[in-house]
Amino acid sequence: MGALAWCSRQMPYIDADSGRFYYRHWAAEQPRAAVIFLHGFGENISLYHRLAFTLNAAGFDFWAVDQLGHGLSPGERGDFGPISHSAGLAEALTALAEEATPDIPLVLQGHSFGAAVAISILLDSPQRYAAGVLSGAPLVPVPELLNSDSSFELDLAILSADPFYLDALENDPLGFADADSHALARALDTIWDSLGTELPTLAVPTLAVHGAVDAIAPVGAVRAYAEQIEPLEVVEFPGARHDILNETVHREVAAAIVAFLDRVLG
């Protein structure tokens, strides 16, 4: 992995040149596929227990890692580093999944910034994963991010209407809704610059679940791409906001993901 050389024996951390990255494996009793998950800005993997348990019940292992600048992992708050760093973490996590459960299909899933990274990986390595799942995918530039002078702060009310999730965000000492926007914009720019020409080459069956009133990554861009790209399909949820995996409709969203994986993986 080059700069992200790792050691699988020192759980629950991935050891990298840039530090030790906390990860978690939610294990299904008899896994039929392994889902590799990348979270979004300001988040950490503790926010995804509900999704993990639902996927476990459907027979899917769930692997997630706190990315650079997030959760229990090192780094400046909110700074994911270059896309290659997140991609390296995804590959390290994928290797752990392969070691734990050889010979089962691999699925790459990402939310928000993690979805942008997932798209990049699926385009670069179409044979690595059997399927992809995206949520809140920012397929076009985010005006609030690009127009910010240096700071970027999210209003929690535009993320979700789920009171339990909002309470978790407000009281999570590892979570945050503000950070320097320059690093985030730089990382996303590397994807936005080429996405228009590269995304039509997507070959991996990919589901995008998206809130119809997502104010950060409007669903229109995802819908337009899905109409043109056969392997990409979108399921919209009326009234749902950006953090669709932790919205009031999170059960319906998880059910849509399970149904997609059942159909694609067989």
PDB file of C-alpha atoms in Angstrom:
ATOM      1  CA  MET A   1       0.000   0.000   0.000  1.00  0.00           C
ATOM      2  CA  GLY A   2       2.993   2.320  -0.101  1.00  0.00           C
ATOM      3  CA  ALA A   3       2.316   5.222   2.269  1.00  0.00           C
ATOM      4  CA  LEU A   4      -0.412   3.246   3.961  1.00  0.00           C
ATOM      5  CA  ALA A   5       1.477   0.119   4.938  1.00  0.00           C
ATOM      6  CA  TRP A   6      -0.655  -1.622   7.515  1.00  0.00           C
ATOM      7  CA  CYS A   7      -0.621  -4.408  10.053  1.00  0.00           C
ATOM      8  CA  SER A   8      -3.766  -6.470  10.409  1.00  0.00           C
ATOM      9  CA  ARG A   9      -2.697  -8.003  13.719  1.00  0.00           C
ATOM     10  CA  GLN A  10      -3.037  -4.850  15.794  1.00  0.00           C
ATOM     11  CA  MET A  11      -6.816  -4.613  15.898  1.00  0.00           C
ATOM     12  CA  PRO A  12      -8.784  -2.449  15.947  1.00  0.00           C
ATOM     13  CA  TYR A  13      -6.317  -0.147  14.206  1.00  0.00           C
ATOM     14  CA  ILE A  14      -4.835   0.036  10.745  1.00  0.00           C
ATOM     15  CA  ASP A  15      -1.200   1.073  11.163  1.00  0.00           C
ATOM     16  CA  ALA A  16      -0.128   3.597   8.532  1.00  0.00           C
ATOM     17  CA  ASP A  17       2.775   5.970   8.020  1.00  0.00           C
ATOM     18  CA  SER A  18       0.430   8.814   8.967  1.00  0.00           C
ATOM     19  CA  GLY A  19      -0.739   7.170  12.193  1.00  0.00           C
ATOM     20  CA  ARG A  20      -3.074   4.511  13.528  1.00  0.00           C
ATOM     21  CA  PHE A  21      -6.571   4.474  12.089  1.00  0.00           C
ATOM     22  CA  TYR A  22      -9.431   3.116  14.139  1.00  0.00           C
ATOM     23  CA  TYR A  23     -11.741   0.690  12.393  1.00  0.00           C
ATOM     24  CA  ARG A  24     -14.536  -1.655  13.319  1.00  0.00           C
ATOM     25  CA  HIS A  25     -15.875  -4.902  11.931  1.00  0.00           C
ATOM     26  CA  TRP A  26     -19.536  -5.716  12.509  1.00  0.00           C
ATOM     27  CA  ALA A  27     -19.712  -9.425  11.691  1.00  0.00           C
ATOM     28  CA  ALA A  28     -22.680 -11.325  10.302  1.00  0.00           C
ATOM     29  CA  GLU A  29     -23.163 -14.905  11.493  1.00  0.00           C
ATOM     30  CA  GLN A  30     -22.756 -16.354   8.009  1.00  0.00           C
ATOM     31  CA  PRO A  31     -21.601 -13.513   5.765  1.00  0.00           C
ATOM     32  CA  ARG A  32     -22.351 -13.728   2.073  1.00  0.00           C
ATOM     33  CA  ALA A  33     -20.635 -10.450   1.210  1.00  0.00           C
ATOM     34  CA  ALA A  34     -18.488  -7.828   2.916  1.00  0.00           C
ATOM     35  CA  VAL A  35     -19.392  -4.132   2.797  1.00  0.00           C
ATOM     36  CA  ILE A  36     -16.487  -1.673   3.057  1.00  0.00           C
ATOM     37  CA  PHE A  37     -17.742   1.722   4.267  1.00  0.00           C
ATOM     38  CA  LEU A  38     -16.280   5.242   4.110  1.00  0.00           C
ATOM     39  CA  HIS A  39     -17.981   7.970   6.172  1.00  0.00           C
ATOM     40  CA  GLY A  40     -18.448  11.658   5.419  1.00  0.00           C
ATOM     41  CA  PHE A  41     -17.259  15.012   6.766  1.00  0.00           C
ATOM     42  CA  GLY A  42     -17.473  15.497  10.533  1.00  0.00           C
ATOM     43  CA  GLU A  43     -18.590  11.923  11.121  1.00  0.00           C
ATOM     44  CA  ASN A  44     -17.108   8.831  12.673  1.00  0.00           C
ATOM     45  CA  ILE A  45     -18.017   5.177  12.476  1.00  0.00           C
ATOM     46  CA  SER A  46     -19.887   5.127  15.799  1.00  0.00           C
ATOM     47  CA  LEU A  47     -22.810   6.782  13.979  1.00  0.00           C
ATOM     48  CA  TYR A  48     -23.424   3.719  11.827  1.00  0.00           C
ATOM     49  CA  HIS A  49     -24.411   0.987  14.289  1.00  0.00           C
ATOM     50  CA  ARG A  50     -27.995   0.878  13.014  1.00  0.00           C
ATOM     51  CA  LEU A  51     -26.944   0.384   9.406  1.00  0.00           C
ATOM     52  CA  ALA A  52     -24.329  -2.182  10.376  1.00  0.00           C
ATOM     53  CA  PHE A  53     -26.761  -4.275  12.409  1.00  0.00           C
ATOM     54  CA  THR A  54     -29.360  -4.185   9.633  1.00  0.00           C
ATOM     55  CA  LEU A  55     -26.826  -5.348   7.062  1.00  0.00           C
ATOM     56  CA  ASN A  56     -25.573  -8.033   9.453  1.00  0.00           C
ATOM     57  CA  ALA A  57     -29.110  -9.370   9.808  1.00  0.00           C
ATOM     58  CA  ALA A  58     -29.292  -9.630   6.014  1.00  0.00           C
ATOM     59  CA  GLY A  59     -26.026 -11.571   5.855  1.00  0.00           C
ATOM     60  CA  PHE A  60     -23.520  -8.805   5.131  1.00  0.00           C
ATOM     61  CA  ASP A  61     -20.350  -8.080   7.076  1.00  0.00           C
ATOM     62  CA  PHE A  62     -19.801  -4.362   7.641  1.00  0.00           C
ATOM     63  CA  TRP A  63     -16.349  -2.800   7.860  1.00  0.00           C
ATOM     64  CA  ALA A  64     -15.783   0.907   8.549  1.00  0.00           C
ATOM     65  CA  VAL A  65     -12.813   3.125   9.403  1.00  0.00           C
ATOM     66  CA  ASP A  66     -12.437   6.558  10.978  1.00  0.00           C
ATOM     67  CA  GLN A  67     -10.719   8.509   8.235  1.00  0.00           C
ATOM     68  CA  LEU A  68      -7.893  11.033   8.604  1.00  0.00           C
ATOM     69  CA  GLY A  69      -8.966  13.984  10.752  1.00  0.00           C
ATOM     70  CA  HIS A  70     -12.030  12.177  12.090  1.00  0.00           C
ATOM     71  CA  GLY A  71     -13.161  10.111  15.063  1.00  0.00           C
ATOM     72  CA  LEU A  72     -10.437   8.205  16.886  1.00  0.00           C
ATOM     73  CA  SER A  73      -7.992   8.523  14.008  1.00  0.00           C
ATOM     74  CA  PRO A  74      -5.164  11.098  13.795  1.00  0.00           C
ATOM     75  CA  GLY A  75      -4.964  14.281  11.763  1.00  0.00           C
ATOM     76  CA  GLU A  76      -6.204  17.853  11.706  1.00  0.00           C
ATOM     77  CA  ARG A  77      -9.932  18.003  12.320  1.00  0.00           C
ATOM     78  CA  GLY A  78     -11.915  17.746   9.091  1.00  0.00           C
ATOM     79  CA  ASP A  79      -8.889  17.301   6.819  1.00  0.00           C
ATOM     80  CA  PHE A  80      -9.266  13.991   4.981  1.00  0.00           C
ATOM     81  CA  GLY A  81      -5.994  14.524   3.143  1.00  0.00           C
ATOM     82  CA  PRO A  82      -5.768  13.636  -0.550  1.00  0.00           C
ATOM     83  CA  ILE A  83      -8.239  11.237  -2.125  1.00  0.00           C
ATOM     84  CA  SER A  84      -5.401   8.730  -2.381  1.00  0.00           C
ATOM     85  CA  HIS A  85      -5.206   8.562   1.416  1.00  0.00           C
ATOM     86  CA  SER A  86      -8.879   7.665   1.780  1.00  0.00           C
ATOM     87  CA  ALA A  87      -8.520   5.186  -1.076  1.00  0.00           C
ATOM     88  CA  GLY A  88      -5.579   3.625   0.734  1.00  0.00           C
ATOM     89  CA  LEU A  89      -7.639   3.198   3.887  1.00  0.00           C
ATOM     90  CA  ALA A  90     -10.400   1.585   1.840  1.00  0.00           C
ATOM     91  CA  GLU A  91      -7.902  -0.845   0.341  1.00  0.00           C
ATOM     92  CA  ALA A  92      -6.447  -1.685   3.762  1.00  0.00           C
ATOM     93  CA  LEU A  93      -9.930  -2.327   5.112  1.00  0.00           C
ATOM     94  CA  THR A  94     -10.763  -4.426   2.061  1.00  0.00           C
ATOM     95  CA  ALA A  95      -7.650  -6.522   2.631  1.00  0.00           C
ATOM     96  CA  LEU A  96      -8.714  -7.116   6.234  1.00  0.00           C
ATOM     97  CA  ALA A  97     -12.136  -8.234   5.036  1.00  0.00           C
ATOM     98  CA  GLU A  98     -10.564 -10.611   2.528  1.00  0.00           C
ATOM     99  CA  GLU A  99      -8.366 -12.065   5.243  1.00  0.00           C
ATOM    100  CA  ALA A 100     -11.303 -12.558   7.619  1.00  0.00           C
ATOM    101  CA  THR A 101     -13.736 -13.959   5.061  1.00  0.00           C
ATOM    102  CA  PRO A 102     -12.040 -15.114   1.864  1.00  0.00           C
ATOM    103  CA  ASP A 103     -13.988 -15.802  -1.297  1.00  0.00           C
ATOM    104  CA  ILE A 104     -17.077 -13.695  -0.634  1.00  0.00           C
ATOM    105  CA  PRO A 105     -18.043 -10.682  -2.783  1.00  0.00           C
ATOM    106  CA  LEU A 106     -16.865  -7.216  -1.800  1.00  0.00           C
ATOM    107  CA  VAL A 107     -19.075  -4.120  -1.819  1.00  0.00           C
ATOM    108  CA  LEU A 108     -17.770  -0.559  -1.574  1.00  0.00           C
ATOM    109  CA  GLN A 109     -20.061   1.946   0.137  1.00  0.00           C
ATOM    110  CA  GLY A 110     -19.522   5.612   0.897  1.00  0.00           C
ATOM    111  CA  HIS A 111     -21.463   8.543   2.297  1.00  0.00           C
ATOM    112  CA  SER A 112     -20.980  12.172   1.180  1.00  0.00           C
ATOM    113  CA  PHE A 113     -17.187  12.681   0.937  1.00  0.00           C
ATOM    114  CA  GLY A 114     -16.874   8.924   1.322  1.00  0.00           C
ATOM    115  CA  ALA A 115     -19.216   8.484  -1.649  1.00  0.00           C
ATOM    116  CA  ALA A 116     -16.969  10.698  -3.774  1.00  0.00           C
ATOM    117  CA  VAL A 117     -13.989   8.553  -2.817  1.00  0.00           C
ATOM    118  CA  ALA A 118     -15.971   5.382  -3.516  1.00  0.00           C
ATOM    119  CA  ILE A 119     -16.846   6.618  -7.015  1.00  0.00           C
ATOM    120  CA  SER A 120     -13.186   7.310  -7.709  1.00  0.00           C
ATOM    121  CA  ILE A 121     -12.194   3.812  -6.573  1.00  0.00           C
ATOM    122  CA  LEU A 122     -14.960   2.089  -8.537  1.00  0.00           C
ATOM    123  CA  LEU A 123     -13.857   3.919 -11.679  1.00  0.00           C
ATOM    124  CA  ASP A 124     -10.171   3.168 -11.144  1.00  0.00           C
ATOM    125  CA  SER A 125     -10.560  -0.475 -10.044  1.00  0.00           C
ATOM    126  CA  PRO A 126     -13.772  -1.882 -11.554  1.00  0.00           C
ATOM    127  CA  GLN A 127     -12.745  -5.502 -10.910  1.00  0.00           C
ATOM    128  CA  ARG A 128     -12.110  -4.999  -7.184  1.00  0.00           C
ATOM    129  CA  TYR A 129     -15.732  -4.769  -6.034  1.00  0.00           C
ATOM    130  CA  ALA A 130     -18.882  -6.592  -7.078  1.00  0.00           C
ATOM    131  CA  ALA A 131     -21.124  -3.620  -6.296  1.00  0.00           C
ATOM    132  CA  GLY A 132     -21.126  -0.051  -5.039  1.00  0.00           C
ATOM    133  CA  VAL A 133     -23.491   1.902  -2.788  1.00  0.00           C
ATOM    134  CA  LEU A 134     -23.495   5.697  -2.572  1.00  0.00           C
ATOM    135  CA  SER A 135     -25.420   8.059  -0.319  1.00  0.00           C
ATOM    136  CA  GLY A 136     -25.488  11.837  -0.384  1.00  0.00           C
ATOM    137  CA  ALA A 137     -23.005  11.690  -3.257  1.00  0.00           C
ATOM    138  CA  PRO A 138     -21.676  15.171  -4.195  1.00  0.00           C
ATOM    139  CA  LEU A 139     -21.363  14.650  -7.944  1.00  0.00           C
ATOM    140  CA  VAL A 140     -21.148  18.375  -8.671  1.00  0.00           C
ATOM    141  CA  PRO A 141     -19.345  21.138  -6.725  1.00  0.00           C
ATOM    142  CA  VAL A 142     -20.924  22.265  -3.450  1.00  0.00           C
ATOM    143  CA  PRO A 143     -21.390  26.065  -3.717  1.00  0.00           C
ATOM    144  CA  GLU A 144     -21.258  26.644   0.048  1.00  0.00           C
ATOM    145  CA  LEU A 145     -17.921  24.870   0.172  1.00  0.00           C
ATOM    146  CA  LEU A 146     -16.366  26.677  -2.777  1.00  0.00           C
ATOM    147  CA  ASN A 147     -17.658  30.092  -1.721  1.00  0.00           C
ATOM    148  CA  SER A 148     -16.354  29.815   1.839  1.00  0.00           C
ATOM    149  CA  ASP A 149     -13.274  31.899   2.669  1.00  0.00           C
ATOM    150  CA  SER A 150     -11.681  29.385   5.016  1.00  0.00           C
ATOM    151  CA  SER A 151     -14.269  27.896   7.340  1.00  0.00           C
ATOM    152  CA  PHE A 152     -17.086  25.514   6.573  1.00  0.00           C
ATOM    153  CA  GLU A 153     -19.885  24.959   9.068  1.00  0.00           C
ATOM    154  CA  LEU A 154     -22.908  22.740   8.630  1.00  0.00           C
ATOM    155  CA  ASP A 155     -26.318  23.450  10.082  1.00  0.00           C
ATOM    156  CA  LEU A 156     -27.294  20.138  11.669  1.00  0.00           C
ATOM    157  CA  ALA A 157     -30.930  20.741  10.713  1.00  0.00           C
ATOM    158  CA  ILE A 158     -30.113  20.279   7.020  1.00  0.00           C
ATOM    159  CA  LEU A 159     -28.520  16.899   7.680  1.00  0.00           C
ATOM    160  CA  SER A 160     -31.415  14.935   9.156  1.00  0.00           C
ATOM    161  CA  ALA A 161     -34.758  15.187  10.914  1.00  0.00           C
ATOM    162  CA  ASP A 162     -34.107  12.126  13.087  1.00  0.00           C
ATOM    163  CA  PRO A 163     -34.042  13.417  16.697  1.00  0.00           C
ATOM    164  CA  PHE A 164     -31.972  10.476  17.934  1.00  0.00           C
ATOM    165  CA  TYR A 165     -29.313  11.067  15.297  1.00  0.00           C
ATOM    166  CA  LEU A 166     -29.258  14.834  15.869  1.00  0.00           C
ATOM    167  CA  ASP A 167     -28.849  14.225  19.587  1.00  0.00           C
ATOM    168  CA  ALA A 168     -25.938  11.908  18.845  1.00  0.00           C
ATOM    169  CA  LEU A 169     -24.310  14.567  16.658  1.00  0.00           C
ATOM    170  CA  GLU A 170     -24.742  17.300  19.240  1.00  0.00           C
ATOM    171  CA  ASN A 171     -23.357  15.209  22.091  1.00  0.00           C
ATOM    172  CA  ASP A 172     -20.630  13.278  20.303  1.00  0.00           C
ATOM    173  CA  PRO A 173     -17.222  14.550  21.512  1.00  0.00           C
ATOM    174  CA  LEU A 174     -15.634  13.127  18.364  1.00  0.00           C
ATOM    175  CA  GLY A 175     -18.068  14.746  15.938  1.00  0.00           C
ATOM    176  CA  PHE A 176     -18.050  18.264  14.509  1.00  0.00           C
ATOM    177  CA  ALA A 177     -19.842  20.393  11.943  1.00  0.00           C
ATOM    178  CA  ASP A 178     -17.164  22.970  11.159  1.00  0.00           C
ATOM    179  CA  ALA A 179     -13.608  22.902   9.832  1.00  0.00           C
ATOM    180  CA  ASP A 180     -11.228  24.580   7.386  1.00  0.00           C
ATOM    181  CA  SER A 181     -12.902  24.296   3.998  1.00  0.00           C
ATOM    182  CA  HIS A 182      -9.757  24.571   1.886  1.00  0.00           C
ATOM    183  CA  ALA A 183      -8.529  21.020   2.469  1.00  0.00           C
ATOM    184  CA  LEU A 184     -11.982  19.563   1.849  1.00  0.00           C
ATOM    185  CA  ALA A 185     -12.440  21.581  -1.344  1.00  0.00           C
ATOM    186  CA  ARG A 186      -8.990  20.598  -2.617  1.00  0.00           C
ATOM    187  CA  ALA A 187      -9.692  16.914  -2.133  1.00  0.00           C
ATOM    188  CA  LEU A 188     -13.108  17.049  -3.802  1.00  0.00           C
ATOM    189  CA  ASP A 189     -11.816  19.200  -6.659  1.00  0.00           C
ATOM    190  CA  THR A 190      -9.614  16.349  -7.832  1.00  0.00           C
ATOM    191  CA  ILE A 191     -12.771  14.286  -8.354  1.00  0.00           C
ATOM    192  CA  TRP A 192     -15.059  17.025  -9.663  1.00  0.00           C
ATOM    193  CA  ASP A 193     -12.532  18.018 -12.340  1.00  0.00           C
ATOM    194  CA  SER A 194     -12.785  14.671 -14.124  1.00  0.00           C
ATOM    195  CA  LEU A 195     -16.111  13.208 -13.031  1.00  0.00           C
ATOM    196  CA  GLY A 196     -18.078  14.467 -16.015  1.00  0.00           C
ATOM    197  CA  THR A 197     -15.938  12.516 -18.451  1.00  0.00           C
ATOM    198  CA  GLU A 198     -15.110   9.498 -16.283  1.00  0.00           C
ATOM    199  CA  LEU A 199     -18.413   8.648 -14.590  1.00  0.00           C
ATOM    200  CA  PRO A 200     -20.068   7.526 -17.861  1.00  0.00           C
ATOM    201  CA  THR A 201     -17.463   4.725 -17.948  1.00  0.00           C
ATOM    202  CA  LEU A 202     -18.739   3.247 -14.669  1.00  0.00           C
ATOM    203  CA  ALA A 203     -18.912  -0.536 -15.027  1.00  0.00           C
ATOM    204  CA  VAL A 204     -19.726  -1.645 -11.473  1.00  0.00           C
ATOM    205  CA  PRO A 205     -23.424  -2.034 -10.528  1.00  0.00           C
ATOM    206  CA  THR A 206     -23.963   0.906  -8.202  1.00  0.00           C
ATOM    207  CA  LEU A 207     -26.918   2.119  -6.154  1.00  0.00           C
ATOM    208  CA  ALA A 208     -27.274   5.747  -5.099  1.00  0.00           C
ATOM    209  CA  VAL A 209     -29.699   6.373  -2.231  1.00  0.00           C
ATOM    210  CA  HIS A 210     -30.480  10.052  -1.920  1.00  0.00           C
ATOM    211  CA  GLY A 211     -32.686  12.433  -0.003  1.00  0.00           C
ATOM    212  CA  ALA A 212     -35.040  14.392  -2.236  1.00  0.00           C
ATOM    213  CA  VAL A 213     -34.408  17.580  -0.236  1.00  0.00           C
ATOM    214  CA  ASP A 214     -30.657  17.135   0.201  1.00  0.00           C
ATOM    215  CA  ALA A 215     -29.406  20.730   0.420  1.00  0.00           C
ATOM    216  CA  ILE A 216     -25.711  19.823   0.313  1.00  0.00           C
ATOM    217  CA  ALA A 217     -25.649  17.444  -2.645  1.00  0.00           C
ATOM    218  CA  PRO A 218     -28.887  18.011  -4.601  1.00  0.00           C
ATOM    219  CA  VAL A 219     -30.348  14.844  -6.047  1.00  0.00           C
ATOM    220  CA  GLY A 220     -30.736  16.313  -9.535  1.00  0.00           C
ATOM    221  CA  ALA A 221     -27.120  15.635 -10.470  1.00  0.00           C
ATOM    222  CA  VAL A 222     -27.322  12.004  -9.361  1.00  0.00           C
ATOM    223  CA  ARG A 223     -30.625  11.551 -11.180  1.00  0.00           C
ATOM    224  CA  ALA A 224     -29.229  13.021 -14.398  1.00  0.00           C
ATOM    225  CA  TYR A 225     -26.203  10.725 -14.339  1.00  0.00           C
ATOM    226  CA  ALA A 226     -28.343   7.672 -13.543  1.00  0.00           C
ATOM    227  CA  GLU A 227     -30.504   8.366 -16.595  1.00  0.00           C
ATOM    228  CA  GLN A 228     -27.409   8.128 -18.802  1.00  0.00           C
ATOM    229  CA  ILE A 229     -25.318   5.436 -17.077  1.00  0.00           C
ATOM    230  CA  GLU A 230     -26.785   1.942 -17.085  1.00  0.00           C
ATOM    231  CA  PRO A 231     -24.892   0.487 -14.075  1.00  0.00           C
ATOM    232  CA  LEU A 232     -25.952   3.453 -11.901  1.00  0.00           C
ATOM    233  CA  GLU A 233     -29.414   3.524 -10.370  1.00  0.00           C
ATOM    234  CA  VAL A 234     -30.883   5.962  -7.887  1.00  0.00           C
ATOM    235  CA  VAL A 235     -33.573   5.612  -5.240  1.00  0.00           C
ATOM    236  CA  GLU A 236     -34.916   8.916  -3.933  1.00  0.00           C
ATOM    237  CA  PHE A 237     -36.609   9.362  -0.582  1.00  0.00           C
ATOM    238  CA  PRO A 238     -39.177  12.191  -0.392  1.00  0.00           C
ATOM    239  CA  GLY A 239     -38.568  14.686   2.385  1.00  0.00           C
ATOM    240  CA  ALA A 240     -35.228  13.145   3.325  1.00  0.00           C
ATOM    241  CA  ARG A 241     -32.103  15.229   3.828  1.00  0.00           C
ATOM    242  CA  HIS A 242     -28.374  14.761   3.309  1.00  0.00           C
ATOM    243  CA  ASP A 243     -27.531  12.166   5.948  1.00  0.00           C
ATOM    244  CA  ILE A 244     -29.932   9.692   4.374  1.00  0.00           C
ATOM    245  CA  LEU A 245     -28.463   6.690   6.218  1.00  0.00           C
ATOM    246  CA  ASN A 246     -29.375   8.369   9.504  1.00  0.00           C
ATOM    247  CA  GLU A 247     -32.661   9.988   8.525  1.00  0.00           C
ATOM    248  CA  THR A 248     -36.149   9.216   9.787  1.00  0.00           C
ATOM    249  CA  VAL A 249     -36.423   6.869   6.794  1.00  0.00           C
ATOM    250  CA  HIS A 250     -33.219   5.001   7.642  1.00  0.00           C
ATOM    251  CA  ARG A 251     -35.055   1.658   7.780  1.00  0.00           C
ATOM    252  CA  GLU A 252     -36.450   2.129   4.278  1.00  0.00           C
ATOM    253  CA  VAL A 253     -33.032   3.222   3.020  1.00  0.00           C
ATOM    254  CA  ALA A 254     -31.349   0.160   4.508  1.00  0.00           C
ATOM    255  CA  ALA A 255     -34.060  -2.046   3.003  1.00  0.00           C
ATOM    256  CA  ALA A 256     -33.390  -0.544  -0.433  1.00  0.00           C
ATOM    257  CA  ILE A 257     -29.681  -1.265  -0.044  1.00  0.00           C
ATOM    258  CA  VAL A 258     -30.331  -4.867   1.001  1.00  0.00           C
ATOM    259  CA  ALA A 259     -32.747  -5.385  -1.907  1.00  0.00           C
ATOM    260  CA  PHE A 260     -30.171  -4.015  -4.349  1.00  0.00           C
ATOM    261  CA  LEU A 261     -27.394  -6.231  -3.006  1.00  0.00           C
ATOM    262  CA  ASP A 262     -29.687  -9.271  -3.027  1.00  0.00           C
ATOM    263  CA  ARG A 263     -30.465  -8.640  -6.685  1.00  0.00           C
ATOM    264  CA  VAL A 264     -26.928  -7.852  -7.828  1.00  0.00           C
ATOM    265  CA  LEU A 265     -25.032 -10.444  -5.797  1.00  0.00           C
ATOM    266  CA  GLY A 266     -27.635 -13.203  -6.080  1.00  0.00           C
TER     267      GLY A 266
END
